[in-house]
Amino acid sequence: MESVSLSVVIPVYNEAENVGPLAERLRAALDGWPGGAEFIFVDDGSTDATLELLKGAQQHDPRVRIAHFRRNLGQTAAMAAGFRLARGQAVVTLDGDLQNDPAEIPRLIETLKNWDCVCGVRVRRQDALWKRISSRIGNGFRNWLTRDDIVDTGCT
């Protein structure tokens, strides 16, 4: 089994329209990555064409690895499965909805040299107002409870 220095874990659920563009953006951002990279898509029981499109992406790029849940188990379970499968020295997580730009990965990894963990922040969040408000309340409560100051804990 080939060793890799970077694993990108991407939970997806009914993201058929985003699979192709995301795979292309990953390829463009990480072609020639030193030490090799893998892209672990965890299909969380999608009911659309997500799985078939992932298989097509895998045929075009051997760095694509696929895990598939028979039914929807949620993002936490998908992330946990991706982490278990990851072989890289560093692990980066992305959402499958194109709200995270793979071109930022090299910058995050560079920052990781000085820290144990690096968190991104969604600058132009594309969620409904109610979701942004509830997220802000949840992040505020979590930060109050843990005495932390992470801005966006929902940003993979």
PDB file of C-alpha atoms in Angstrom, residues 17-139:
ATOM      1  CA  GLU A  17     -23.890  18.027  -8.419  1.00  0.00           C
ATOM      2  CA  ASN A  18     -20.717  18.790  -6.448  1.00  0.00           C
ATOM      3  CA  VAL A  19     -18.697  15.577  -6.855  1.00  0.00           C
ATOM      4  CA  GLY A  20     -17.174  16.449 -10.235  1.00  0.00           C
ATOM      5  CA  PRO A  21     -16.280  20.067  -9.441  1.00  0.00           C
ATOM      6  CA  LEU A  22     -14.879  19.112  -6.032  1.00  0.00           C
ATOM      7  CA  ALA A  23     -12.744  16.287  -7.443  1.00  0.00           C
ATOM      8  CA  GLU A  24     -11.386  18.699 -10.067  1.00  0.00           C
ATOM      9  CA  ARG A  25     -10.596  21.370  -7.472  1.00  0.00           C
ATOM     10  CA  LEU A  26      -8.824  18.814  -5.286  1.00  0.00           C
ATOM     11  CA  ARG A  27      -6.793  17.639  -8.273  1.00  0.00           C
ATOM     12  CA  ALA A  28      -5.839  21.201  -9.215  1.00  0.00           C
ATOM     13  CA  ALA A  29      -4.931  22.173  -5.657  1.00  0.00           C
ATOM     14  CA  LEU A  30      -2.916  19.066  -4.782  1.00  0.00           C
ATOM     15  CA  ASP A  31      -1.342  17.758  -7.987  1.00  0.00           C
ATOM     16  CA  GLY A  32       2.310  17.191  -7.201  1.00  0.00           C
ATOM     17  CA  TRP A  33       1.762  17.276  -3.425  1.00  0.00           C
ATOM     18  CA  PRO A  34       5.069  16.232  -1.833  1.00  0.00           C
ATOM     19  CA  GLY A  35       4.750  12.818  -0.217  1.00  0.00           C
ATOM     20  CA  GLY A  36       1.497  12.036  -1.988  1.00  0.00           C
ATOM     21  CA  ALA A  37      -2.139  12.693  -1.112  1.00  0.00           C
ATOM     22  CA  GLU A  38      -5.364  10.721  -0.930  1.00  0.00           C
ATOM     23  CA  PHE A  39      -8.951  11.952  -1.146  1.00  0.00           C
ATOM     24  CA  ILE A  40     -11.282   9.897   1.066  1.00  0.00           C
ATOM     25  CA  PHE A  41     -14.920  10.470   0.184  1.00  0.00           C
ATOM     26  CA  VAL A  42     -17.316   8.965   2.727  1.00  0.00           C
ATOM     27  CA  ASP A  43     -20.734   8.579   1.122  1.00  0.00           C
ATOM     28  CA  ASP A  44     -23.192   8.829   4.005  1.00  0.00           C
ATOM     29  CA  GLY A  45     -25.971   6.759   2.420  1.00  0.00           C
ATOM     30  CA  SER A  46     -26.725   9.091  -0.478  1.00  0.00           C
ATOM     31  CA  THR A  47     -29.932   8.412  -2.386  1.00  0.00           C
ATOM     32  CA  ASP A  48     -28.920  10.332  -5.513  1.00  0.00           C
ATOM     33  CA  ALA A  49     -26.099   9.604  -7.997  1.00  0.00           C
ATOM     34  CA  THR A  50     -23.311  10.618  -5.583  1.00  0.00           C
ATOM     35  CA  LEU A  51     -21.827   7.111  -5.268  1.00  0.00           C
ATOM     36  CA  GLU A  52     -21.787   6.487  -9.034  1.00  0.00           C
ATOM     37  CA  LEU A  53     -20.117   9.844  -9.659  1.00  0.00           C
ATOM     38  CA  LEU A  54     -17.530   9.108  -6.969  1.00  0.00           C
ATOM     39  CA  LYS A  55     -16.722   5.824  -8.701  1.00  0.00           C
ATOM     40  CA  GLY A  56     -16.241   7.765 -11.941  1.00  0.00           C
ATOM     41  CA  ALA A  57     -13.933  10.233 -10.182  1.00  0.00           C
ATOM     42  CA  GLN A  58     -11.977   7.276  -8.784  1.00  0.00           C
ATOM     43  CA  GLN A  59     -11.440   5.914 -12.303  1.00  0.00           C
ATOM     44  CA  HIS A  60      -9.931   9.265 -13.353  1.00  0.00           C
ATOM     45  CA  ASP A  61      -7.816   9.759 -10.232  1.00  0.00           C
ATOM     46  CA  PRO A  62      -6.343   6.850  -8.241  1.00  0.00           C
ATOM     47  CA  ARG A  63      -5.967   9.114  -5.196  1.00  0.00           C
ATOM     48  CA  VAL A  64      -9.758   8.975  -4.743  1.00  0.00           C
ATOM     49  CA  ARG A  65     -10.842   6.427  -2.119  1.00  0.00           C
ATOM     50  CA  ILE A  66     -14.493   5.750  -1.332  1.00  0.00           C
ATOM     51  CA  ALA A  67     -16.244   4.534   1.798  1.00  0.00           C
ATOM     52  CA  HIS A  68     -19.995   3.983   1.552  1.00  0.00           C
ATOM     53  CA  PHE A  69     -22.667   3.716   4.228  1.00  0.00           C
ATOM     54  CA  ARG A  70     -25.787   1.800   3.197  1.00  0.00           C
ATOM     55  CA  ARG A  71     -27.921   4.321   5.070  1.00  0.00           C
ATOM     56  CA  ASN A  72     -27.493   7.860   6.365  1.00  0.00           C
ATOM     57  CA  LEU A  73     -25.604   7.819   9.680  1.00  0.00           C
ATOM     58  CA  GLY A  74     -24.671  11.496   9.902  1.00  0.00           C
ATOM     59  CA  GLN A  75     -21.619  13.652   9.436  1.00  0.00           C
ATOM     60  CA  THR A  76     -19.969  12.601  12.706  1.00  0.00           C
ATOM     61  CA  ALA A  77     -20.030   8.909  11.741  1.00  0.00           C
ATOM     62  CA  ALA A  78     -18.790   9.755   8.244  1.00  0.00           C
ATOM     63  CA  MET A  79     -15.900  11.799   9.634  1.00  0.00           C
ATOM     64  CA  ALA A  80     -14.988   9.016  12.079  1.00  0.00           C
ATOM     65  CA  ALA A  81     -14.924   6.479   9.240  1.00  0.00           C
ATOM     66  CA  GLY A  82     -12.758   8.783   7.143  1.00  0.00           C
ATOM     67  CA  PHE A  83     -10.317   9.301  10.011  1.00  0.00           C
ATOM     68  CA  ARG A  84     -10.034   5.531  10.507  1.00  0.00           C
ATOM     69  CA  LEU A  85      -9.247   5.070   6.810  1.00  0.00           C
ATOM     70  CA  ALA A  86      -6.806   7.977   6.566  1.00  0.00           C
ATOM     71  CA  ARG A  87      -3.174   7.020   5.994  1.00  0.00           C
ATOM     72  CA  GLY A  88      -1.671  10.506   5.830  1.00  0.00           C
ATOM     73  CA  GLN A  89       0.564  12.121   8.385  1.00  0.00           C
ATOM     74  CA  ALA A  90      -1.762  15.137   8.197  1.00  0.00           C
ATOM     75  CA  VAL A  91      -5.548  14.945   7.805  1.00  0.00           C
ATOM     76  CA  VAL A  92      -7.652  17.740   6.337  1.00  0.00           C
ATOM     77  CA  THR A  93     -11.443  17.694   6.315  1.00  0.00           C
ATOM     78  CA  LEU A  94     -13.688  19.340   3.726  1.00  0.00           C
ATOM     79  CA  ASP A  95     -17.439  19.541   3.267  1.00  0.00           C
ATOM     80  CA  GLY A  96     -18.764  18.122   0.021  1.00  0.00           C
ATOM     81  CA  ASP A  97     -20.874  21.211  -0.687  1.00  0.00           C
ATOM     82  CA  LEU A  98     -18.037  23.344  -2.156  1.00  0.00           C
ATOM     83  CA  GLN A  99     -18.112  25.846   0.738  1.00  0.00           C
ATOM     84  CA  ASN A 100     -14.484  24.952   1.519  1.00  0.00           C
ATOM     85  CA  ASP A 101     -11.866  25.760  -1.115  1.00  0.00           C
ATOM     86  CA  PRO A 102      -9.294  22.965  -1.609  1.00  0.00           C
ATOM     87  CA  ALA A 103      -6.827  25.629  -2.801  1.00  0.00           C
ATOM     88  CA  GLU A 104      -6.526  26.668   0.878  1.00  0.00           C
ATOM     89  CA  ILE A 105      -5.184  23.256   1.929  1.00  0.00           C
ATOM     90  CA  PRO A 106      -1.494  24.023   1.317  1.00  0.00           C
ATOM     91  CA  ARG A 107      -1.811  27.172   3.444  1.00  0.00           C
ATOM     92  CA  LEU A 108      -3.499  25.247   6.272  1.00  0.00           C
ATOM     93  CA  ILE A 109      -0.796  22.569   6.181  1.00  0.00           C
ATOM     94  CA  GLU A 110       1.918  25.234   6.280  1.00  0.00           C
ATOM     95  CA  THR A 111       0.299  26.701   9.410  1.00  0.00           C
ATOM     96  CA  LEU A 112       0.053  23.208  10.915  1.00  0.00           C
ATOM     97  CA  LYS A 113       3.847  23.117  11.242  1.00  0.00           C
ATOM     98  CA  ASN A 114       3.486  25.384  14.294  1.00  0.00           C
ATOM     99  CA  TRP A 115       0.320  23.875  15.814  1.00  0.00           C
ATOM    100  CA  ASP A 116      -1.341  20.548  16.586  1.00  0.00           C
ATOM    101  CA  CYS A 117      -4.597  21.543  14.893  1.00  0.00           C
ATOM    102  CA  VAL A 118      -5.671  24.251  12.449  1.00  0.00           C
ATOM    103  CA  CYS A 119      -9.295  25.274  11.896  1.00  0.00           C
ATOM    104  CA  GLY A 120     -10.686  27.077   8.879  1.00  0.00           C
ATOM    105  CA  VAL A 121     -13.492  29.631   8.865  1.00  0.00           C
ATOM    106  CA  ARG A 122     -16.197  29.929   6.227  1.00  0.00           C
ATOM    107  CA  VAL A 123     -15.952  33.511   4.986  1.00  0.00           C
ATOM    108  CA  ARG A 124     -18.864  33.524   2.539  1.00  0.00           C
ATOM    109  CA  ARG A 125     -21.147  31.005   4.197  1.00  0.00           C
ATOM    110  CA  GLN A 126     -23.951  29.793   1.933  1.00  0.00           C
ATOM    111  CA  ASP A 127     -26.395  28.518   4.566  1.00  0.00           C
ATOM    112  CA  ALA A 128     -29.849  29.806   5.451  1.00  0.00           C
ATOM    113  CA  LEU A 129     -30.110  32.582   8.048  1.00  0.00           C
ATOM    114  CA  TRP A 130     -31.645  30.264  10.688  1.00  0.00           C
ATOM    115  CA  LYS A 131     -28.710  27.853  10.319  1.00  0.00           C
ATOM    116  CA  ARG A 132     -26.136  30.659  10.652  1.00  0.00           C
ATOM    117  CA  ILE A 133     -27.878  32.007  13.774  1.00  0.00           C
ATOM    118  CA  SER A 134     -28.185  28.592  15.432  1.00  0.00           C
ATOM    119  CA  SER A 135     -24.543  27.887  14.575  1.00  0.00           C
ATOM    120  CA  ARG A 136     -23.454  31.158  16.169  1.00  0.00           C
ATOM    121  CA  ILE A 137     -25.412  30.319  19.329  1.00  0.00           C
ATOM    122  CA  GLY A 138     -23.962  26.789  19.410  1.00  0.00           C
ATOM    123  CA  ASN A 139     -20.395  28.007  18.859  1.00  0.00           C
TER     124      ASN A 139
END
